[in-house]
Coordinates of C-alpha atoms and ligand atoms in Angstrom, one line a residue:
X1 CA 0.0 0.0 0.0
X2 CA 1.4 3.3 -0.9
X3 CA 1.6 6.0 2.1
X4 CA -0.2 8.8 1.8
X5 CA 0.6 12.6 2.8
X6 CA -1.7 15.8 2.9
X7 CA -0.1 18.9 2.2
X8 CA -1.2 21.9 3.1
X9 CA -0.1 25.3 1.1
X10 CA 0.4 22.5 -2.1
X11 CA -0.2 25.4 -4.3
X12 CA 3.1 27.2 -3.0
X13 CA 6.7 27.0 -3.6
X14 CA 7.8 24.3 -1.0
X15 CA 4.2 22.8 -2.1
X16 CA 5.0 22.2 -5.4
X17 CA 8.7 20.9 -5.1
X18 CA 7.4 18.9 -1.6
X19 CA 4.9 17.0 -3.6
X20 CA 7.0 15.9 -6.8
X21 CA 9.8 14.8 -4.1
X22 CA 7.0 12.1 -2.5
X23 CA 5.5 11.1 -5.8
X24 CA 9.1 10.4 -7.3
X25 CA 8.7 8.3 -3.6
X26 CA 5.8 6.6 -4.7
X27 CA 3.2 8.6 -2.3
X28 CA -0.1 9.0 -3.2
X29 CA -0.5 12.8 -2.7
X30 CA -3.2 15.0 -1.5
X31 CA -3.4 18.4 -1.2
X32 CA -5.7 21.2 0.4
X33 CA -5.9 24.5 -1.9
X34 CA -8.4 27.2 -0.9
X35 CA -11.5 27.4 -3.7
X36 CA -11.1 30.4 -5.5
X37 CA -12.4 32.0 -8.9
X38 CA -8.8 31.5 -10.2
X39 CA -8.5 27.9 -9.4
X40 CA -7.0 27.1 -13.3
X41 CA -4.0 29.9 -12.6
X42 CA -3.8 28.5 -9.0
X43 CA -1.9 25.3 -10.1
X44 CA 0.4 26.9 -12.1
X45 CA 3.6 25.8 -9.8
X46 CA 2.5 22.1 -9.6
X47 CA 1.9 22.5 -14.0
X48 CA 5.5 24.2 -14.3
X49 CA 6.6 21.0 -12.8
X50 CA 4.2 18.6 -14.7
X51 CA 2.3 16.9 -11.8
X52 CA -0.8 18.7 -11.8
X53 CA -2.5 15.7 -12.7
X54 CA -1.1 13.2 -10.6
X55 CA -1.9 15.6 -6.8
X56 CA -5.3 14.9 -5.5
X57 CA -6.4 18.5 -4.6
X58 CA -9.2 19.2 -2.0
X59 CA -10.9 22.7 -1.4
X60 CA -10.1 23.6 2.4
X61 CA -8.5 26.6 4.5
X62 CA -6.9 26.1 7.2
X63 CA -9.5 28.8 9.5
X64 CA -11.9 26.0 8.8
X65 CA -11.6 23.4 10.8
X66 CA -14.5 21.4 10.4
X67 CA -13.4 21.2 7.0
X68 CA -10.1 20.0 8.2
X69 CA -11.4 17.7 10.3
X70 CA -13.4 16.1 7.2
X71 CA -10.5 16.0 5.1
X72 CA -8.6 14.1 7.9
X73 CA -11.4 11.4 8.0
X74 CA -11.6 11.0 4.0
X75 CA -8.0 10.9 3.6
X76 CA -6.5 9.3 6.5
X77 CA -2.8 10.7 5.8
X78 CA 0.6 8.8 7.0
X79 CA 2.3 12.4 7.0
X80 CA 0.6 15.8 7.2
X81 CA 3.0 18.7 5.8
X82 CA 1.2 21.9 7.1
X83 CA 3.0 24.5 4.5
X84 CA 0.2 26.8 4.2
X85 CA 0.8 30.7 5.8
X86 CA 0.2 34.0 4.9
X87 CA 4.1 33.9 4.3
X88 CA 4.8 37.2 3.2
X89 CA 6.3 39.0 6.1
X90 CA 6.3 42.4 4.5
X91 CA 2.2 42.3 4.1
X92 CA 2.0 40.8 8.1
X93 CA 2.6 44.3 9.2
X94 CA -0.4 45.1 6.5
X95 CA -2.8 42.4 7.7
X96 CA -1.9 41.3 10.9
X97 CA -4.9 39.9 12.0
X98 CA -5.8 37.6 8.9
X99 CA -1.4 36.8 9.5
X100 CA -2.4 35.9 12.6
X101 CA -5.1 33.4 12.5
X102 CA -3.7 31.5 9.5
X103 CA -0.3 31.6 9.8
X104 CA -0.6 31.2 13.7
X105 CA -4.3 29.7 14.6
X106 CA -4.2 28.2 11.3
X107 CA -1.6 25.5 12.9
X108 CA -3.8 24.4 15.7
X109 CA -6.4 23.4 13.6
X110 CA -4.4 21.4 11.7
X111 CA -3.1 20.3 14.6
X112 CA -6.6 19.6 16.3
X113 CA -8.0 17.7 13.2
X114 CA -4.6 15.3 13.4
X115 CA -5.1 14.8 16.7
X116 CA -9.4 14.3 16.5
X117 CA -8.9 11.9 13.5
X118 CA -5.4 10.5 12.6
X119 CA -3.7 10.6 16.1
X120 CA -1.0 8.1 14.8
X121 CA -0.1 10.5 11.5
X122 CA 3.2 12.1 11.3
X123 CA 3.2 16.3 11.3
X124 CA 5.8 18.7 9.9
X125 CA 5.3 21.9 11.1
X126 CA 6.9 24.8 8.5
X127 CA 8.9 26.9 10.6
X128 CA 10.9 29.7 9.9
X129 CA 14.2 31.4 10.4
X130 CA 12.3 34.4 10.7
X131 CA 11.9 33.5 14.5
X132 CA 15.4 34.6 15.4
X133 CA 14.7 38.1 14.2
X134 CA 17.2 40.6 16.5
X135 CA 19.1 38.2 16.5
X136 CA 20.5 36.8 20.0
X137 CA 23.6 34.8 18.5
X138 CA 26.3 35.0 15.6
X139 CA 25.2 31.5 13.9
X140 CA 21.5 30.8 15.1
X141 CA 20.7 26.8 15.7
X142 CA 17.7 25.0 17.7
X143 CA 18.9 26.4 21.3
X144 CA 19.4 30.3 20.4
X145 CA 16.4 32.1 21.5
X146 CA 13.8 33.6 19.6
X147 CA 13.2 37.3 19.0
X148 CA 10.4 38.0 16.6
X149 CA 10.4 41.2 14.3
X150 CA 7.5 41.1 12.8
X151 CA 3.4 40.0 12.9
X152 CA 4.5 36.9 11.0
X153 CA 7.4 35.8 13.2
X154 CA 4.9 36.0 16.2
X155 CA 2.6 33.8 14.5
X156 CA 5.3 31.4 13.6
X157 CA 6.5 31.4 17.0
X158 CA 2.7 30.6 18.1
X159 CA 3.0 27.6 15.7
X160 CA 6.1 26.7 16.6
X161 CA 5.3 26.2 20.2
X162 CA 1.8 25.0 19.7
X163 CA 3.9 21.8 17.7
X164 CA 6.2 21.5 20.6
X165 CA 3.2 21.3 22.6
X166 CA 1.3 18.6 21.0
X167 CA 4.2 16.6 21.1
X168 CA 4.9 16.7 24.6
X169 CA 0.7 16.6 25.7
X170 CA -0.9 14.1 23.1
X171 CA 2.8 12.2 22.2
X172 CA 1.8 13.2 18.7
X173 CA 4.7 12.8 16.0
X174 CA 4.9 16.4 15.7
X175 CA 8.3 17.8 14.0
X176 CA 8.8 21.5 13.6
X177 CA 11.7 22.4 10.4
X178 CA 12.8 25.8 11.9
X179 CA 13.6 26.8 7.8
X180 CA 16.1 29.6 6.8
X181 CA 15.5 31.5 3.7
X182 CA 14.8 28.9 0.6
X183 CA 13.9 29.9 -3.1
X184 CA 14.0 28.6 -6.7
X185 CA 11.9 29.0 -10.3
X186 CA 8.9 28.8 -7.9
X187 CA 9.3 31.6 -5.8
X188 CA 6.6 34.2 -5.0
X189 CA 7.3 37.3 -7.5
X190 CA 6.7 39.8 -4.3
X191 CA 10.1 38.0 -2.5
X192 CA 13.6 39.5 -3.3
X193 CA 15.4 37.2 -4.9
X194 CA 12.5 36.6 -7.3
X195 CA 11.8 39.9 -7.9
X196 CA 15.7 40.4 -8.6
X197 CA 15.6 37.7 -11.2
X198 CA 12.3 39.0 -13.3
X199 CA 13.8 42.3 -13.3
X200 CA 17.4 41.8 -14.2
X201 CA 15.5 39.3 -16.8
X202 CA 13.2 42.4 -18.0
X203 CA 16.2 44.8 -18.1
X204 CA 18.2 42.0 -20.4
X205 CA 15.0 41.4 -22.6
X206 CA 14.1 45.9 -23.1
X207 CA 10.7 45.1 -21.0
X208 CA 12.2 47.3 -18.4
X209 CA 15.1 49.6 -16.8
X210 CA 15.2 49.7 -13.4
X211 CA 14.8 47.1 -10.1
X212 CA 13.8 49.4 -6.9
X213 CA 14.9 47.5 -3.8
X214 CA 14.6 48.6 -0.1
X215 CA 17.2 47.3 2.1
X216 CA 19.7 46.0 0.5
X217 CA 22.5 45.7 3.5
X218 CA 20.2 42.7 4.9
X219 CA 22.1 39.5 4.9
X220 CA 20.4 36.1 4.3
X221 CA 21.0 32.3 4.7
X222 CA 19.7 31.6 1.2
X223 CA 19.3 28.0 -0.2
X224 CA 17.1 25.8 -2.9
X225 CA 13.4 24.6 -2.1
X226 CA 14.4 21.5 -3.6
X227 CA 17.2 20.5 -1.0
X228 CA 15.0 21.9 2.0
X229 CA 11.7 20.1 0.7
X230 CA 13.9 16.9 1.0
X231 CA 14.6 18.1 4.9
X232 CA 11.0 17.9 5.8
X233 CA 10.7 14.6 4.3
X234 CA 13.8 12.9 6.2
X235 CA 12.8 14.6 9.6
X236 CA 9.5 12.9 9.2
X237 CA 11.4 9.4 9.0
X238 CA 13.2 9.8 12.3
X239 CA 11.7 7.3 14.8
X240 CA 11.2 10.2 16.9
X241 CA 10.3 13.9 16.4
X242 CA 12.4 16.8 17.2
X243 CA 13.3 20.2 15.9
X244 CA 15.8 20.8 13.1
X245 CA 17.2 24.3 11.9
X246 CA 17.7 23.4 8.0
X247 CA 20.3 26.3 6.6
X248 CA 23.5 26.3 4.6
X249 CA 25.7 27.7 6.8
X250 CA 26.7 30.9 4.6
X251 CA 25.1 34.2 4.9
X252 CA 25.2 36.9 1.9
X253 CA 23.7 40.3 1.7
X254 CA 20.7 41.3 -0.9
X255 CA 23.3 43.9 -2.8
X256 CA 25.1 40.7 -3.3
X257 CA 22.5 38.5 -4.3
X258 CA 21.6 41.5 -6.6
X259 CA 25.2 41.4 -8.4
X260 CA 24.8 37.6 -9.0
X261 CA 22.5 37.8 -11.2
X262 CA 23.2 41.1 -12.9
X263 CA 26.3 39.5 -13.5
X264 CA 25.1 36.4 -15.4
X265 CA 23.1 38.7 -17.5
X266 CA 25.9 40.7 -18.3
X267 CA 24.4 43.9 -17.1
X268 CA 25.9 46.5 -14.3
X269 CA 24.2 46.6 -11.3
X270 CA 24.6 50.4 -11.2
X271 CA 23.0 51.7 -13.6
X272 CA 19.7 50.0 -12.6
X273 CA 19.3 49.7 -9.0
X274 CA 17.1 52.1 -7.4
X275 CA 16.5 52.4 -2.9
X276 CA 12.9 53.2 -2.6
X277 CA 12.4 54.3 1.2
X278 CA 9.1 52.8 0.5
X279 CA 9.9 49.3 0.3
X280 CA 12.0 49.6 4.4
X281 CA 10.2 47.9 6.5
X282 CA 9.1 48.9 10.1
X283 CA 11.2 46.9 11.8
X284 CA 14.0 44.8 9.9
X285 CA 16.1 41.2 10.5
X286 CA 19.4 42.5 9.3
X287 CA 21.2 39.3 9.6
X288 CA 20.2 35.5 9.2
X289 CA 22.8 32.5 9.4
X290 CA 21.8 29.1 10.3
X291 CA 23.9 26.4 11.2
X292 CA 21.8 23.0 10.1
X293 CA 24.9 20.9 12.5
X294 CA 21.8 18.6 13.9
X295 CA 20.2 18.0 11.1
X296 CA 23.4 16.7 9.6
X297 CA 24.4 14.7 12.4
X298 CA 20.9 13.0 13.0
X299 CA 20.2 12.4 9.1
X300 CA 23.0 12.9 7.1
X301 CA 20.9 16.1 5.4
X302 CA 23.1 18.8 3.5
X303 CA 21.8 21.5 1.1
X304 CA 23.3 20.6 -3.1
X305 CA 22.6 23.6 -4.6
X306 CA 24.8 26.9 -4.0
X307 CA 23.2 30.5 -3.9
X308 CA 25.0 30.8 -7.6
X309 CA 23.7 28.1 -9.3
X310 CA 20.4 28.7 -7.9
X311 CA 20.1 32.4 -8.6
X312 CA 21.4 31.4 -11.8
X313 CA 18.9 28.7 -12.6
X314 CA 16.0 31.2 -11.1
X315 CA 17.5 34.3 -14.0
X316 CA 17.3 31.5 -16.8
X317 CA 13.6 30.5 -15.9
X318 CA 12.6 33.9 -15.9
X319 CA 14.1 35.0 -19.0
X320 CA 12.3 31.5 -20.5
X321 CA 9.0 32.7 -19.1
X322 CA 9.3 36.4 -20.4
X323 CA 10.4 35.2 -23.6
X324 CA 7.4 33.1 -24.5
Ligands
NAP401 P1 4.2 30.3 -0.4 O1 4.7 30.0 -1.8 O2 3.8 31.7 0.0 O3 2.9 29.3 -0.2 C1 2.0 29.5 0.9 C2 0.9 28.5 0.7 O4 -0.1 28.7 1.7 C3 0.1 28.7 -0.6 O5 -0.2 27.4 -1.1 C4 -1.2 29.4 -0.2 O6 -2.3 29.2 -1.0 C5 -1.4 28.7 1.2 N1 -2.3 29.4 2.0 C6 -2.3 30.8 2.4 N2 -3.4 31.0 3.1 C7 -4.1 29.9 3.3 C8 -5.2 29.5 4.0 N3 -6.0 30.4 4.7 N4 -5.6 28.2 4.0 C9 -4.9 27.3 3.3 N5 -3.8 27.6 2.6 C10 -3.4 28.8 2.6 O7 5.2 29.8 0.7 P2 6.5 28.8 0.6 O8 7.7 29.6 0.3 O9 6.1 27.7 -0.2 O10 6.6 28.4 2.1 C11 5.9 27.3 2.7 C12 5.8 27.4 4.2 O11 7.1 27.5 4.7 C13 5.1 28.6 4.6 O12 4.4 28.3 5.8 C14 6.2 29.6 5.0 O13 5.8 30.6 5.9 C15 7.2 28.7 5.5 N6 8.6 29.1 5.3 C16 9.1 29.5 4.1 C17 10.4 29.8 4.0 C18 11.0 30.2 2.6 O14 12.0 30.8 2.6 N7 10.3 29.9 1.5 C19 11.3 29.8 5.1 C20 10.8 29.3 6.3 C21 9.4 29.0 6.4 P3 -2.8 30.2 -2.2 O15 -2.0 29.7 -3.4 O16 -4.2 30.0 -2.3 O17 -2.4 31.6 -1.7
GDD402 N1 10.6 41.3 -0.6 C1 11.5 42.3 -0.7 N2 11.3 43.2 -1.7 N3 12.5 42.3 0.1 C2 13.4 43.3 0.0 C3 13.3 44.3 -0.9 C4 12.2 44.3 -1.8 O1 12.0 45.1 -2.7 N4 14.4 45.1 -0.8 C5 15.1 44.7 0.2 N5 14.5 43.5 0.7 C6 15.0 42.8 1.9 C7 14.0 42.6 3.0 O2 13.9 43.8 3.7 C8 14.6 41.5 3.8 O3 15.6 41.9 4.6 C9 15.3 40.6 2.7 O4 15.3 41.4 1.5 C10 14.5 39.3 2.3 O5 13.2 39.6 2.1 P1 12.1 38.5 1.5 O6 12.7 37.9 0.3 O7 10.8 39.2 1.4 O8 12.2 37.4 2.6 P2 12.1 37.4 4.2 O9 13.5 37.1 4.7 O10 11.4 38.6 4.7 O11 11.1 36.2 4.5 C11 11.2 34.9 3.8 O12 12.1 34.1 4.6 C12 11.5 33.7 5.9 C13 12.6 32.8 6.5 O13 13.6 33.6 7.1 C14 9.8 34.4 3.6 O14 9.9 33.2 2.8 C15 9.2 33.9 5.0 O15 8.0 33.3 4.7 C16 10.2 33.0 5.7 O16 9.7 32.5 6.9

């Protein structure tokens, strides 16, 4: 019998890449998407990757949890990924609220449905970097405390500890994957590294002249969706659940992030690049670095791709998609 997972936010990045890794597994995968008049556009990231078809899709949202609860009892899931989130930590400062109850509340329903209907299910809780905010060490792992900076980080934290929590009350296989920044072809066009690569890929085609950025002194721990969708998996085999900081190790600031790619294109960073005070935010995380030790010790996991061959594959992509 093949295993089944339920993936929540399966029409998102780590969605997409997270179910072709467990059908290449021999899964049978299901996913909840939220009904919307623009369901055919919705799938685009699971069509870019050809496996539209082959993901069972069920409406749902993660306020709802009766129709969690429902979806627990028809599917019956070995593994529940809960990906979904207002992710976007720029807009949490927007919508706080609505950041709030999905990206925070969100994970106790998910939570509560596992635990009504498919107590013995494995859960991966998406986590995020984003946590450590003012930062409160050099190279952040699973014991450096938290400091949240933003409406999103203090919904994450919620969901963090809400999965630490279920663990230790019910003995549910709860693991939480506390994830540094990751990215690829897939990414949202409102994050940075996107938005870099459809602009530099605009400038190169003549659809455009200029990138405006906000801060570009903030430093990242960048890596692939496709190494830390593999991640989740492998902390979800682990006789027992823990916490894992997945990361590279190396951290690199936007402006040079930005230069990569200029660079491939053959164009000078300086004669496009524009600082809009607009795009600050009210209160930044100027450095992220992760140090993914455990996870390597416990699993043998190790990111593949480096920030240049990824921002690399991510300018290609785009320039393929503008010039169809
Ligand atoms: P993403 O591309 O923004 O995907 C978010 C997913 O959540 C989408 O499928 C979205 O559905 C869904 N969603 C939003 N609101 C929902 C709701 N009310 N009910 C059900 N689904 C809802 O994010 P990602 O980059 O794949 O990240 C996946 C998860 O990892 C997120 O929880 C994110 O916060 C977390 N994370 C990401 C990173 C990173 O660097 N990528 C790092 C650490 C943690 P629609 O398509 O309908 O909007
Ligand atoms: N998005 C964006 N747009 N970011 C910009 C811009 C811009 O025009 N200019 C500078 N930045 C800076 C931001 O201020 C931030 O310091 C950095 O680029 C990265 O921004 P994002 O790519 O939006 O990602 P993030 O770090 O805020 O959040 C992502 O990573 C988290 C993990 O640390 C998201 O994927 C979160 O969902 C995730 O949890």
């Amino acid at each position: 019998m093949a295993k089944k997972a339920l993936v929540t936010g399966i029409t998102g990045q780590d969605g997409a890449y997270l179910a072709q890794l467990l059908l290449e597994k021999g899964y049978e995968v299901h996913g909840l998407a939220r009904r919307s008049s623009t369901s055919d556009v919705n799938l685009t990231r699971l069509e870019w990757l050809g496996i539209e078809r082959e993901v069972r899709i069920t409406d749902g949202d993660l306020l709802d949890l009766s129709g969690l609860v429902r979806t627990m009892q028809d599917v019956k899931p070995d593994e529940v990924y809960n990906l979904g989130a207002q992710s976007f930590v720029k807009s949490s400062w927007q919508q706080p609220i609505l950041t709030g109850q999905v990206t925070g509340l969100g994970v106790t329903n998910v939570l509560e449905a596992v635990r009504l209907e498919k107590s013995d299910a494995r859960f991966y809780q998406a986590s995020s970097s984003e946590m450590y905010g003012l930062i409160q060490e050099p190279m952040q792992s699973e014991t450096t405390p938290f400091y949240p900076r933003s409406p999103y980080a203090v919904a994450k934290l919620y969901g963090h500890w809400l999965t630490i929590n279920y663990r230790e009350s019910f003995g549910l296989h709860a693991s939480s994957g506390i994830l540094f920044n990751h990215e690829s072809p897939l990414r949202g066009i409102e994050f940075v590294t996107r938005k870099v690569t459809d602009a530099v890929a605009r400038i190169k085609l003549g659809m455009a002249k200029e990138l405006r950025l906000g801060n570009i002194d903030a430093k990242r721990d960048w890596g692939h969706s496709k190494d830390y969708v593999r991640a989740m998996w492998m902390m979800l085999q682990q006789d027992v659940a823990d916490d894992y900081v997945i990361a590279t190790g190396r951290t690199t600031t936007v402006r040079d992030m930005c230069k990569i790619a200029f660079n491939h294109a053959g164009l000078n960073i300086d004669d496009h690049l524009i600082i809009d005070p607009v795009l600050f935010r009210p209160a930044e995380v100027d450095v992220l670095l992760g140090n993914p030790q455990k996870a390597k010790e416990k699993f043998g996991w190790e990111p593949k791709i480096t920030l240049e061959e990824m921002i690399v594959e991510m300018v290609e992509a785009d320039l393929k998609r503008l010039s169809k």
